[in-house]
């Protein structure tokens, strides 16, 4: 389970390593361009039922921490799905990995 630390939030965001690796690519690309946007996800097992959203801005500190020492192989299809959502009016939504990803 990876962790996303955002700003001075008291509670870090736990996201599975593989999903976090894909989010990192999309988030870093948008922040590098100076773009602000929202990131939304559904709460996972062991958390209260619901969903959360944070506003991501290039001036707010952000840190990705992975449990696995080796980087995950990325799915091009999943990165594209995430990037498309990030560029929509609804913001970046952590969607599930496509069933048949093409690398």
CSV table of C-alpha atoms in Angstrom, one decimal:
chain,number,residue,atom,x,y,z
A,1,UNK,CA,0.0,0.0,0.0
A,2,UNK,CA,1.5,3.3,-1.1
A,3,UNK,CA,0.9,6.7,0.6
A,4,UNK,CA,0.3,10.1,-0.8
A,5,UNK,CA,1.3,13.0,1.4
A,6,UNK,CA,-0.3,16.3,0.4
A,7,UNK,CA,0.4,19.6,2.0
A,8,UNK,CA,0.1,19.7,5.8
A,9,UNK,CA,-2.9,17.3,5.8
A,10,UNK,CA,-3.0,15.4,9.1
A,11,UNK,CA,-4.0,12.2,7.4
A,12,UNK,CA,-2.0,10.7,4.5
A,13,UNK,CA,-3.9,9.1,1.6
A,14,UNK,CA,-3.4,5.4,1.3
A,15,UNK,CA,-3.5,4.2,-2.3
A,16,UNK,CA,-2.3,0.8,-3.7
A,17,UNK,CA,1.2,1.0,-5.1
A,18,UNK,CA,0.3,0.2,-8.7
A,19,UNK,CA,-2.5,2.8,-8.7
A,20,UNK,CA,-0.3,5.4,-7.1
A,21,UNK,CA,2.4,4.8,-9.7
A,22,UNK,CA,-0.1,5.6,-12.5
A,23,UNK,CA,-1.5,8.6,-10.6
A,24,UNK,CA,2.0,9.9,-10.1
A,25,UNK,CA,2.6,10.1,-13.9
A,26,UNK,CA,-0.6,12.0,-14.5
A,27,UNK,CA,-0.3,14.3,-11.5
A,28,UNK,CA,3.3,15.2,-12.2
A,29,UNK,CA,2.5,16.0,-15.8
A,30,UNK,CA,-0.3,18.3,-14.9
A,31,UNK,CA,1.6,20.0,-12.1
A,32,UNK,CA,4.7,20.4,-14.3
A,33,UNK,CA,2.4,22.4,-16.7
A,34,UNK,CA,1.3,24.6,-13.8
A,35,UNK,CA,-2.2,23.2,-13.8
A,36,UNK,CA,-4.4,22.9,-10.7
A,37,UNK,CA,-7.1,20.2,-10.6
A,38,UNK,CA,-9.0,17.9,-8.2
A,39,UNK,CA,-8.2,14.3,-7.4
A,40,UNK,CA,-11.0,12.1,-6.2
A,41,UNK,CA,-11.1,8.5,-5.0
A,42,UNK,CA,-13.5,6.0,-3.3
A,43,UNK,CA,-12.5,5.0,0.2
A,44,UNK,CA,-10.9,1.6,0.4
A,45,UNK,CA,-11.4,-1.3,2.8
A,46,UNK,CA,-11.0,-0.5,6.4
A,47,UNK,CA,-12.1,3.1,5.9
A,48,UNK,CA,-15.4,4.8,6.3
A,49,UNK,CA,-17.7,4.3,3.3
A,50,UNK,CA,-17.5,7.3,0.9
A,51,UNK,CA,-15.2,9.2,-1.3
A,52,UNK,CA,-12.8,12.1,-0.9
A,53,UNK,CA,-11.5,14.9,-3.1
A,54,UNK,CA,-8.5,17.1,-2.8
A,55,UNK,CA,-7.5,20.2,-4.8
A,56,UNK,CA,-4.0,19.8,-6.2
A,57,UNK,CA,-2.0,22.9,-6.9
A,58,UNK,CA,1.7,23.2,-8.0
A,59,UNK,CA,2.6,25.3,-4.9
A,60,UNK,CA,1.5,22.7,-2.4
A,61,UNK,CA,4.0,20.0,-1.3
A,62,UNK,CA,3.3,16.5,-2.5
A,63,UNK,CA,5.1,13.3,-1.8
A,64,UNK,CA,4.6,9.8,-3.1
A,65,UNK,CA,5.8,6.9,-1.0
A,66,UNK,CA,5.7,3.3,-2.3
A,67,UNK,CA,6.0,0.1,-0.3
A,68,UNK,CA,7.5,-1.8,-3.2
A,69,UNK,CA,11.1,-1.0,-3.9
A,70,UNK,CA,10.8,-1.6,-7.7
A,71,UNK,CA,8.6,0.7,-9.8
A,72,UNK,CA,5.5,-0.8,-11.3
A,73,UNK,CA,5.2,-1.5,-15.0
A,74,UNK,CA,2.8,1.1,-16.3
A,75,UNK,CA,-0.3,0.5,-18.4
A,76,UNK,CA,-0.5,3.0,-21.2
A,77,UNK,CA,-4.3,2.5,-21.3
A,78,UNK,CA,-4.7,3.2,-17.6
A,79,UNK,CA,-2.5,6.3,-17.8
A,80,UNK,CA,-4.6,7.6,-20.7
A,81,UNK,CA,-7.9,6.9,-18.9
A,82,UNK,CA,-6.6,8.8,-15.8
A,83,UNK,CA,-5.2,11.6,-18.0
A,84,UNK,CA,-8.6,12.0,-19.8
A,85,UNK,CA,-10.4,12.2,-16.5
A,86,UNK,CA,-7.8,14.8,-15.2
A,87,UNK,CA,-8.5,16.9,-18.2
A,88,UNK,CA,-12.3,16.8,-17.7
A,89,UNK,CA,-14.4,19.2,-15.6
A,90,UNK,CA,-14.8,16.5,-13.0
A,91,UNK,CA,-11.0,16.3,-12.4
A,92,UNK,CA,-8.8,13.3,-11.9
A,93,UNK,CA,-10.8,10.3,-10.8
A,94,UNK,CA,-9.0,7.2,-9.6
A,95,UNK,CA,-10.7,4.7,-12.0
A,96,UNK,CA,-10.0,1.0,-12.0
A,97,UNK,CA,-7.3,-0.4,-14.3
A,98,UNK,CA,-8.7,-1.5,-17.6
A,99,UNK,CA,-9.4,-5.3,-17.9
A,100,UNK,CA,-7.2,-5.7,-21.0
A,101,UNK,CA,-4.6,-3.0,-20.8
A,102,UNK,CA,-2.2,-2.5,-23.7
A,103,UNK,CA,1.2,-1.5,-22.4
